[in-house]
């Protein structure tokens, strides 16, 4: 059974810092991996999608990497801003099903 | 595209009443998923459909829950009778199988009193 873990569970940093959020999964036979953002009381917004054949994806200040063999993905946020405050969720696709991690709650203060 | 559309956005109902949640997936997407999110359990997959056919309903908590997808553009999740422990946010998501990431709707916040 696929299990997805995210570390840290919560993170509070001053504005401007570069951040690394970690995601690990137990079954490396994934189809792809997707990072989402969720603001309080809101839905999920897709940030980055990494296909299993890819090593990384970039969008603006966000960069996500994937190492299938070690069962790990990292989300790198450069020059963090207060508007980045949200919960970040990692999810992997196994046999058509999207399985979520527990999330990292990020707070960026001015 | 308007994205995945869910209705209603909020639902407050009394215990024992029937609740129906609705979802319209993105046009061209052939897989549809229903998730439930609570503080205690996070995001749980309830059921998913491929080409309108239910594939895996192992996440449906009990017989009070049922889901249908009568056509490619509409799905419902029904709870009958509802109980307070069903209170949660229910999300619908869709994807084009084998080709794209998942897109989520804005969710339905259900409160059963």
Coordinates of N, CA and C in Angstrom, one line a residue:
Chain A
X1 N 0.8 -1.2 0.0 CA 0.0 0.0 0.0 C 0.9 1.2 0.0
X2 N 0.6 2.1 -0.9 CA 1.4 3.4 -1.0 C 1.1 4.3 0.1
X3 N 2.2 4.8 0.7 CA 2.1 5.8 1.8 C 3.0 7.0 1.4
X4 N 2.4 8.1 1.6 CA 3.1 9.4 1.3 C 3.3 10.2 2.6
X5 N 4.5 10.6 2.8 CA 4.8 11.4 4.0 C 5.4 12.7 3.6
X6 N 5.0 13.8 4.4 CA 5.6 15.1 4.1 C 6.3 15.6 5.4
X7 N 7.5 16.1 5.2 CA 8.2 16.7 6.3 C 8.8 18.1 5.8
X8 N 8.7 19.2 6.7 CA 8.1 19.1 8.0 C 6.6 19.3 7.9
X9 N 5.9 19.0 9.0 CA 4.4 19.2 9.1 C 4.1 20.7 9.1
X10 N 4.9 21.5 9.7 CA 4.7 22.9 9.7 C 6.0 23.7 9.6
X11 N 5.9 24.9 9.1 CA 7.1 25.7 8.9 C 6.8 27.1 9.0
X12 N 7.5 27.9 9.8 CA 7.3 29.3 9.9 C 8.6 30.0 9.6
X13 N 8.6 30.9 8.6 CA 9.9 31.5 8.2 C 9.7 33.0 7.9
X14 N 10.8 33.8 8.0 CA 10.6 35.2 7.6 C 10.7 35.3 6.1
X15 N 10.1 36.4 5.6 CA 10.0 36.6 4.2 C 11.4 36.7 3.6
X16 N 11.6 36.1 2.4 CA 12.8 36.2 1.7 C 13.6 34.9 1.7
X17 N 13.3 34.0 2.6 CA 14.1 32.8 2.8 C 13.7 31.8 1.6
X18 N 14.7 31.0 1.3 CA 14.5 29.9 0.3 C 14.1 28.7 1.1
X19 N 13.1 28.0 0.6 CA 12.6 26.9 1.4 C 12.6 25.6 0.6
X20 N 12.7 24.5 1.4 CA 12.6 23.1 0.8 C 11.6 22.3 1.6
X21 N 10.6 21.9 0.8 CA 9.6 21.0 1.4 C 9.8 19.6 0.9
X22 N 9.7 18.6 1.8 CA 10.0 17.2 1.4 C 8.8 16.3 1.3
X23 N 8.9 15.4 0.4 CA 7.8 14.4 0.2 C 8.5 13.1 0.0
X24 N 8.0 12.0 0.7 CA 8.5 10.7 0.4 C 7.4 9.7 0.2
X25 N 7.6 8.7 -0.6 CA 6.6 7.7 -0.9 C 7.2 6.3 -0.9
X26 N 6.4 5.3 -0.5 CA 7.0 4.0 -0.2 C 7.0 3.1 -1.4
X27 N 6.2 3.3 -2.4 CA 6.2 2.5 -3.6 C 6.7 3.4 -4.8
X28 N 7.8 3.0 -5.4 CA 8.4 3.8 -6.4 C 7.7 3.6 -7.8
X29 N 6.8 2.7 -7.9 CA 6.1 2.5 -9.1 C 5.0 3.5 -9.3
X30 N 5.3 4.8 -9.4 CA 4.3 5.8 -9.6 C 4.3 6.2 -11.0
X31 N 3.1 6.8 -11.4 CA 2.9 7.2 -12.8 C 3.3 8.7 -12.9
X32 N 2.9 9.5 -11.9 CA 3.4 10.9 -11.8 C 3.3 11.4 -10.4
X33 N 3.8 12.6 -10.2 CA 3.7 13.2 -8.9 C 3.2 14.7 -9.1
X34 N 2.3 15.1 -8.2 CA 1.8 16.4 -8.4 C 1.9 17.2 -7.0
X35 N 2.3 18.4 -7.1 CA 2.3 19.3 -5.9 C 1.1 20.3 -6.0
X36 N 0.4 20.4 -4.9 CA -0.8 21.3 -4.8 C -0.6 22.3 -3.7
X37 N -1.3 23.4 -3.8 CA -1.4 24.4 -2.7 C -2.8 24.5 -2.3
X38 N -3.0 24.6 -0.9 CA -4.4 24.8 -0.4 C -4.4 25.9 0.6
X39 N -5.2 26.9 0.3 CA -5.3 28.0 1.2 C -6.5 27.7 2.2
X40 N -6.5 28.3 3.4 CA -7.5 27.9 4.4 C -8.9 28.0 3.9
X41 N -9.7 27.0 4.0 CA -11.1 27.0 3.6 C -11.3 27.0 2.1
X42 N -10.2 26.7 1.3 CA -10.3 26.8 -0.1 C -10.0 25.4 -0.7
X43 N -10.1 25.3 -2.1 CA -9.8 24.1 -2.8 C -8.3 23.9 -3.0
X44 N -8.0 22.9 -3.9 CA -6.6 22.6 -4.2 C -6.2 23.2 -5.5
X45 N -5.1 23.9 -5.5 CA -4.6 24.5 -6.7 C -3.3 23.7 -7.1
X46 N -3.3 23.3 -8.4 CA -2.1 22.5 -8.8 C -1.0 23.5 -9.1
X47 N 0.2 23.1 -8.6 CA 1.4 23.9 -8.7 C 2.3 23.3 -9.8
X48 N 2.6 22.1 -9.7 CA 3.6 21.4 -10.6 C 3.2 20.0 -10.7
X49 N 3.4 19.4 -12.0 CA 3.1 18.0 -12.3 C 4.4 17.5 -12.8
X50 N 4.9 16.4 -12.2 CA 6.2 15.7 -12.7 C 5.8 14.4 -13.2
X51 N 6.0 14.1 -14.5 CA 5.8 12.7 -15.0 C 6.9 11.8 -14.5
X52 N 6.6 10.5 -14.5 CA 7.6 9.6 -13.9 C 8.9 9.6 -14.6
X53 N 8.9 10.0 -15.9 CA 10.1 10.0 -16.7 C 10.9 11.3 -16.5
X54 N 10.4 12.2 -15.8 CA 11.0 13.5 -15.6 C 11.7 13.6 -14.3
X55 N 12.7 14.5 -14.2 CA 13.4 14.7 -13.0 C 13.0 15.9 -12.2
X56 N 12.6 16.9 -13.0 CA 12.1 18.2 -12.3 C 11.2 19.0 -13.2
X57 N 10.5 19.9 -12.5 CA 9.7 20.9 -13.2 C 9.8 22.2 -12.5
X58 N 9.7 23.3 -13.3 CA 9.9 24.6 -12.7 C 8.7 25.5 -13.1
X59 N 8.3 26.4 -12.2 CA 7.3 27.4 -12.5 C 7.5 28.6 -11.7
X60 N 8.1 29.6 -12.3 CA 8.4 30.8 -11.5 C 9.4 30.6 -10.4
X61 N 9.0 30.9 -9.2 CA 9.9 30.7 -8.0 C 9.8 29.3 -7.5
X62 N 9.0 28.4 -8.1 CA 8.9 27.0 -7.6 C 9.7 26.1 -8.5
X63 N 10.3 25.1 -7.8 CA 11.0 24.0 -8.6 C 10.7 22.8 -7.8
X64 N 10.3 21.7 -8.5 CA 10.1 20.4 -7.9 C 10.9 19.4 -8.6
X65 N 11.5 18.5 -7.7 CA 12.3 17.5 -8.3 C 11.7 16.1 -7.9
X66 N 12.1 15.1 -8.6 CA 11.6 13.8 -8.4 C 12.7 12.7 -8.5
X67 N 12.9 11.9 -7.5 CA 13.8 10.8 -7.5 C 13.0 9.5 -7.2
X68 N 12.6 8.9 -8.3 CA 11.7 7.7 -8.1 C 12.4 6.6 -7.3
X69 N 13.7 6.4 -7.6 CA 14.4 5.2 -7.0 C 14.5 5.4 -5.5
X70 N 14.6 6.6 -5.0 CA 14.7 6.8 -3.6 C 13.4 7.1 -3.0
X71 N 12.3 7.3 -3.8 CA 11.0 7.5 -3.3 C 10.9 8.9 -2.7
X72 N 11.5 9.9 -3.4 CA 11.5 11.3 -2.8 C 11.2 12.4 -3.9
X73 N 10.5 13.4 -3.4 CA 10.4 14.6 -4.2 C 10.6 15.8 -3.2
X74 N 11.1 16.9 -3.8 CA 11.3 18.1 -3.0 C 10.6 19.3 -3.8
X75 N 10.0 20.2 -3.1 CA 9.5 21.4 -3.6 C 10.4 22.5 -3.1
X76 N 11.0 23.2 -4.0 CA 11.9 24.4 -3.6 C 11.2 25.7 -3.9
X77 N 11.0 26.5 -2.9 CA 10.4 27.8 -3.1 C 11.5 28.9 -2.8
X78 N 11.8 29.7 -3.9 CA 12.8 30.7 -3.8 C 12.2 32.0 -3.3
X79 N 13.0 32.7 -2.5 CA 12.6 34.1 -2.1 C 11.2 34.1 -1.6
X80 N 10.9 33.4 -0.5 CA 9.5 33.3 -0.1 C 8.8 34.6 0.3
X81 N 7.5 34.6 0.1 CA 6.7 35.8 0.3 C 5.5 35.5 1.2
X82 N 5.0 36.5 1.9 CA 3.8 36.2 2.8 C 2.7 35.6 2.0
X83 N 2.5 35.9 0.7 CA 1.5 35.3 -0.1 C 1.7 33.8 -0.4
X84 N 2.9 33.3 0.0 CA 3.1 31.8 -0.2 C 2.5 31.0 1.0
X85 N 2.1 31.7 2.0 CA 1.5 31.1 3.2 C 0.3 30.2 2.8
X86 N 0.4 28.9 3.1 CA -0.7 28.0 2.7 C -0.2 26.6 3.1
X87 N -1.1 25.6 2.9 CA -0.7 24.2 3.1 C -0.3 23.6 1.7
X88 N 0.9 23.0 1.7 CA 1.4 22.4 0.4 C 1.3 20.9 0.5
X89 N 0.6 20.3 -0.5 CA 0.3 18.9 -0.5 C 1.0 18.2 -1.7
X90 N 1.6 17.1 -1.4 CA 2.3 16.3 -2.4 C 1.3 15.1 -2.7
X91 N 1.2 14.7 -3.9 CA 0.3 13.5 -4.2 C 1.0 12.7 -5.3
X92 N 0.9 11.4 -5.2 CA 1.4 10.5 -6.2 C 0.3 9.7 -6.9
X93 N 0.5 9.3 -8.1 CA -0.5 8.5 -8.8 C 0.0 7.1 -8.9
X94 N -0.8 6.2 -8.3 CA -0.6 4.8 -8.4 C -1.8 4.2 -9.0
X95 N -1.7 3.4 -10.0 CA -2.8 2.7 -10.7 C -4.1 3.6 -10.7
X96 N -3.9 4.8 -11.3 CA -5.0 5.7 -11.5 C -5.4 6.5 -10.3
X97 N -5.0 6.1 -9.1 CA -5.4 6.8 -7.9 C -4.4 7.8 -7.4
X98 N -4.9 9.0 -7.1 CA -4.0 10.1 -6.5 C -4.0 9.9 -5.0
X99 N -2.8 9.7 -4.5 CA -2.7 9.4 -3.0 C -1.9 10.6 -2.4
X100 N -2.5 11.2 -1.4 CA -2.0 12.4 -0.8 C -1.1 12.2 0.4
X101 N -0.2 13.1 0.5 CA 0.6 13.2 1.8 C -0.2 14.0 2.8
X102 N 0.3 14.2 4.0 CA -0.4 14.9 5.1 C -0.2 16.4 5.0
X103 N 0.7 16.8 4.2 CA 0.8 18.3 3.9 C 1.8 19.0 4.8
X104 N 2.3 20.1 4.3 CA 3.2 21.0 5.1 C 2.5 22.3 5.2
X105 N 2.3 22.8 6.4 CA 1.6 24.1 6.6 C 2.7 25.1 6.7
X106 N 2.7 26.0 5.7 CA 3.8 27.1 5.6 C 3.2 28.4 6.0
X107 N 4.0 29.1 6.9 CA 3.6 30.5 7.2 C 4.9 31.3 6.9
X108 N 4.7 32.3 6.1 CA 5.8 33.3 5.8 C 5.4 34.6 6.4
X109 N 6.2 35.1 7.3 CA 5.8 36.4 8.0 C 6.7 37.5 7.5
X110 N 6.2 38.7 7.4 CA 6.9 39.9 6.9 C 8.1 40.3 7.7
Chain B
X1 N -11.8 27.0 -20.3 CA -12.6 26.0 -19.6 C -12.9 26.5 -18.2
X2 N -14.1 26.2 -17.7 CA -14.5 26.7 -16.4 C -13.9 25.9 -15.2
X3 N -13.2 24.8 -15.5 CA -12.7 23.9 -14.5 C -13.7 23.0 -14.0
X4 N -13.4 22.3 -12.9 CA -14.3 21.3 -12.3 C -15.3 22.1 -11.5
X5 N -16.6 21.9 -11.7 CA -17.6 22.7 -11.1 C -18.4 21.8 -10.1
X6 N -18.4 22.2 -8.8 CA -19.2 21.5 -7.8 C -20.3 22.4 -7.3
X7 N -21.4 21.7 -6.9 CA -22.5 22.4 -6.3 C -23.1 21.5 -5.2
X8 N -23.7 22.0 -4.2 CA -23.6 23.4 -3.8 C -22.2 23.7 -3.2
X9 N -21.9 24.9 -2.9 CA -20.6 25.2 -2.2 C -20.7 24.9 -0.7
X10 N -21.8 25.2 -0.2 CA -22.1 24.9 1.3 C -23.4 24.2 1.4
X11 N -23.5 23.2 2.3 CA -24.7 22.5 2.6 C -24.8 22.3 4.1
X12 N -25.9 22.7 4.7 CA -26.2 22.5 6.1 C -27.5 21.7 6.1
X13 N -27.5 20.5 6.8 CA -28.6 19.7 6.8 C -28.8 19.0 8.1
X14 N -30.0 18.5 8.4 CA -30.2 17.9 9.7 C -29.9 16.4 9.5
X15 N -29.5 15.8 10.6 CA -29.2 14.4 10.7 C -30.4 13.6 10.2
X16 N -30.1 12.6 9.3 CA -31.2 11.8 8.8 C -31.7 12.2 7.4
X17 N -31.3 13.4 7.0 CA -31.8 13.9 5.7 C -30.9 13.4 4.6
X18 N -31.4 13.3 3.4 CA -30.6 12.9 2.2 C -29.8 14.2 1.7
X19 N -28.6 13.9 1.3 CA -27.7 15.0 0.8 C -27.2 14.5 -0.6
X20 N -27.3 15.4 -1.6 CA -26.8 15.1 -2.9 C -25.8 16.2 -3.3
X21 N -24.5 15.7 -3.6 CA -23.5 16.6 -4.0 C -23.3 16.4 -5.5
X22 N -23.0 17.5 -6.2 CA -22.9 17.4 -7.7 C -21.6 17.8 -8.2
X23 N -21.2 17.3 -9.4 CA -19.9 17.6 -9.9 C -20.0 17.5 -11.5
X24 N -19.4 18.6 -12.1 CA -19.2 18.6 -13.5 C -17.8 18.6 -13.8
X25 N -17.2 17.5 -14.4 CA -15.8 17.5 -14.7 C -15.4 18.4 -15.9
X26 N -14.1 18.5 -16.1 CA -13.6 19.3 -17.3 C -13.9 18.5 -18.5
X27 N -14.4 19.2 -19.6 CA -14.7 18.5 -20.8 C -13.5 17.8 -21.4
X28 N -13.6 16.5 -21.8 CA -12.5 15.8 -22.3 C -11.8 14.9 -21.3
X29 N -12.0 15.2 -20.0 CA -11.5 14.4 -19.0 C -12.3 13.1 -18.8
X30 N -11.7 12.0 -18.8 CA -12.4 10.7 -18.7 C -12.4 10.0 -17.4
X31 N -11.7 10.6 -16.4 CA -11.6 10.0 -15.1 C -12.1 11.0 -14.0
X32 N -13.0 10.6 -13.1 CA -13.5 11.5 -12.1 C -13.4 10.8 -10.7
X33 N -13.1 11.7 -9.8 CA -12.7 11.2 -8.4 C -13.6 12.0 -7.4
X34 N -14.0 11.3 -6.3 CA -14.6 12.0 -5.2 C -13.7 11.8 -4.0
X35 N -13.3 12.9 -3.3 CA -12.5 12.9 -2.1 C -13.2 13.6 -1.0
X36 N -12.9 13.2 0.2 CA -13.4 13.8 1.4 C -12.2 14.3 2.2
X37 N -12.3 15.5 2.8 CA -11.2 16.1 3.6 C -11.7 16.4 5.0
X38 N -11.1 15.9 6.0 CA -11.3 16.3 7.4 C -10.0 16.6 8.0
X39 N -10.1 17.3 9.2 CA -8.9 17.7 9.9 C -8.2 16.4 10.4
X40 N -9.0 15.4 10.8 CA -8.4 14.2 11.4 C -7.8 13.3 10.4
X41 N -8.4 13.2 9.2 CA -8.0 12.1 8.3 C -7.4 12.7 7.0
X42 N -7.4 14.0 6.8 CA -6.8 14.5 5.6 C -7.7 14.2 4.4
X43 N -7.1 14.1 3.3 CA -7.8 13.8 2.0 C -7.9 12.3 1.8
X44 N -9.2 11.9 1.7 CA -9.4 10.4 1.5 C -10.1 10.2 0.2
X45 N -9.7 9.3 -0.6 CA -10.4 8.9 -1.9 C -11.6 8.1 -1.5
X46 N -12.8 8.5 -2.0 CA -14.0 7.8 -1.8 C -14.3 6.8 -2.9
X47 N -14.3 7.3 -4.1 CA -14.6 6.5 -5.3 C -14.1 7.2 -6.5
X48 N -13.8 6.4 -7.6 CA -13.4 7.0 -8.8 C -14.0 6.3 -10.0
X49 N -14.2 7.0 -11.1 CA -14.8 6.5 -12.3 C -13.8 6.7 -13.5
X50 N -13.8 5.7 -14.4 CA -13.1 5.8 -15.7 C -14.2 5.6 -16.7
X51 N -14.3 6.6 -17.6 CA -15.3 6.5 -18.7 C -16.7 6.2 -18.2
X52 N -17.0 6.8 -17.1 CA -18.3 6.8 -16.5 C -18.6 5.5 -15.7
X53 N -17.6 4.6 -15.6 CA -17.8 3.3 -14.9 C -17.0 3.4 -13.6
X54 N -17.7 3.0 -12.5 CA -17.0 3.0 -11.2 C -15.9 1.9 -11.2
X55 N -14.7 2.3 -10.8 CA -13.6 1.4 -10.8 C -13.2 0.9 -9.4
X56 N -13.2 1.9 -8.5 CA -12.8 1.5 -7.1 C -13.7 2.3 -6.1
X57 N -14.5 1.6 -5.4 CA -15.3 2.3 -4.4 C -14.9 1.9 -3.0
X58 N -13.7 1.4 -2.8 CA -13.3 0.8 -1.5 C -13.2 1.9 -0.5
X59 N -13.1 3.1 -0.9 CA -13.1 4.2 0.1 C -14.4 4.7 0.6
X60 N -15.5 4.3 0.0 CA -16.8 4.7 0.4 C -17.0 4.1 1.8
X61 N -17.3 5.0 2.8 CA -17.3 4.6 4.2 C -18.4 3.5 4.5
X62 N -19.5 3.6 4.0 CA -20.6 2.6 4.3 C -21.7 2.8 3.3
X63 N -22.7 1.9 3.4 CA -23.8 1.8 2.5 C -24.6 3.1 2.4
X64 N -24.4 4.0 3.3 CA -25.2 5.2 3.3 C -24.7 6.1 2.1
X65 N -23.5 5.8 1.6 CA -22.9 6.6 0.6 C -23.0 5.9 -0.8
X66 N -23.4 6.6 -1.8 CA -23.5 6.1 -3.1 C -23.1 7.2 -4.1
X67 N -22.6 6.8 -5.3 CA -22.1 7.7 -6.3 C -22.5 7.2 -7.6
X68 N -22.9 8.1 -8.5 CA -23.2 7.8 -9.9 C -22.6 8.7 -10.9
X69 N -22.4 8.2 -12.1 CA -21.9 9.0 -13.2 C -22.7 8.6 -14.4
X70 N -23.9 9.2 -14.6 CA -24.8 8.8 -15.7 C -24.2 9.2 -17.1
X71 N -23.3 10.2 -17.2 CA -22.7 10.6 -18.4 C -21.4 11.2 -18.2
X72 N -20.7 11.6 -19.2 CA -19.3 12.1 -19.1 C -19.2 13.5 -18.5
X73 N -20.3 14.1 -18.3 CA -20.3 15.5 -17.8 C -21.0 15.7 -16.5
X74 N -21.3 14.6 -15.8 CA -22.0 14.8 -14.5 C -21.9 13.6 -13.6
X75 N -21.7 13.9 -12.3 CA -21.6 12.9 -11.3 C -22.3 13.4 -10.0
X76 N -22.8 12.5 -9.3 CA -23.4 12.8 -8.0 C -22.8 11.9 -6.9
X77 N -22.7 12.5 -5.7 CA -22.4 11.7 -4.5 C -23.6 11.9 -3.5
X78 N -24.2 10.8 -3.1 CA -25.4 10.9 -2.3 C -25.1 10.3 -0.9
X79 N -25.6 10.9 0.1 CA -25.5 10.4 1.5 C -26.9 10.3 2.0
X80 N -27.4 9.1 2.3 CA -28.7 8.8 2.8 C -28.8 7.7 3.8
X81 N -29.1 7.9 5.1 CA -29.3 9.1 5.7 C -28.0 9.8 6.2
X82 N -27.9 11.1 6.3 CA -26.7 11.7 6.7 C -26.6 11.7 8.2
X83 N -25.3 11.7 8.7 CA -25.0 11.7 10.1 C -24.0 12.9 10.4
X84 N -23.9 13.3 11.6 CA -23.0 14.4 12.0 C -21.6 14.1 11.6
X85 N -21.2 12.8 11.7 CA -19.8 12.5 11.4 C -19.5 12.5 9.9
X86 N -20.5 12.8 9.1 CA -20.2 13.0 7.6 C -19.8 14.4 7.3
X87 N -19.9 15.3 8.3 CA -19.5 16.7 8.1 C -18.0 16.7 7.7
X88 N -17.8 17.4 6.5 CA -16.5 17.4 5.9 C -16.5 18.3 4.7
X89 N -15.4 18.5 4.0 CA -15.4 19.1 2.7 C -15.2 18.0 1.7
X90 N -16.1 17.9 0.7 CA -16.1 16.9 -0.3 C -15.6 17.6 -1.6
X91 N -14.6 17.0 -2.2 CA -14.0 17.5 -3.4 C -14.2 16.5 -4.5
X92 N -14.4 17.1 -5.7 CA -14.4 16.3 -6.9 C -13.2 16.7 -7.8
X93 N -12.6 15.7 -8.4 CA -11.5 16.0 -9.3 C -11.6 15.2 -10.6
X94 N -11.0 15.7 -11.6 CA -11.0 15.0 -12.9 C -9.7 15.1 -13.6
X95 N -9.4 14.1 -14.5 CA -8.2 14.1 -15.2 C -8.4 13.3 -16.5
X96 N -7.5 13.5 -17.5 CA -7.6 12.8 -18.7 C -6.6 11.6 -18.5
X97 N -7.1 10.4 -18.3 CA -6.4 9.3 -17.9 C -5.1 9.1 -18.8
X98 N -4.0 9.0 -18.1 CA -2.7 8.8 -18.8 C -2.1 10.0 -19.4
X99 N -2.7 11.1 -19.2 CA -2.1 12.3 -20.0 C -2.0 13.6 -19.2
X100 N -2.6 13.7 -18.1 CA -2.6 15.0 -17.4 C -2.6 14.9 -15.9
X101 N -2.4 16.0 -15.3 CA -2.6 16.0 -13.8 C -4.0 16.1 -13.5
X102 N -4.3 16.2 -12.2 CA -5.6 16.2 -11.7 C -6.1 17.7 -11.4
X103 N -7.3 18.0 -11.7 CA -7.9 19.3 -11.5 C -9.0 19.1 -10.5
X104 N -9.0 19.9 -9.4 CA -10.0 19.8 -8.3 C -11.0 20.9 -8.4
X105 N -12.2 20.6 -8.0 CA -13.2 21.6 -7.9 C -13.0 22.4 -6.6
X106 N -13.9 23.3 -6.3 CA -13.7 24.2 -5.1 C -14.3 23.5 -3.9
X107 N -14.9 22.4 -4.0 CA -15.4 21.6 -2.9 C -16.8 22.0 -2.4
X108 N -17.4 21.1 -1.7 CA -18.7 21.3 -1.0 C -18.4 21.1 0.5
X109 N -18.7 22.2 1.3 CA -18.6 22.1 2.7 C -19.9 21.6 3.3
X110 N -19.9 20.4 3.8 CA -21.1 19.8 4.3 C -21.1 19.8 5.8
X111 N -22.2 20.3 6.4 CA -22.4 20.3 7.8 C -23.7 19.6 8.2
X112 N -23.6 18.5 8.9 CA -24.8 17.8 9.3 C -25.0 18.0 10.8
X113 N -26.1 18.6 11.2 CA -26.4 18.9 12.6 C -27.4 18.0 13.2

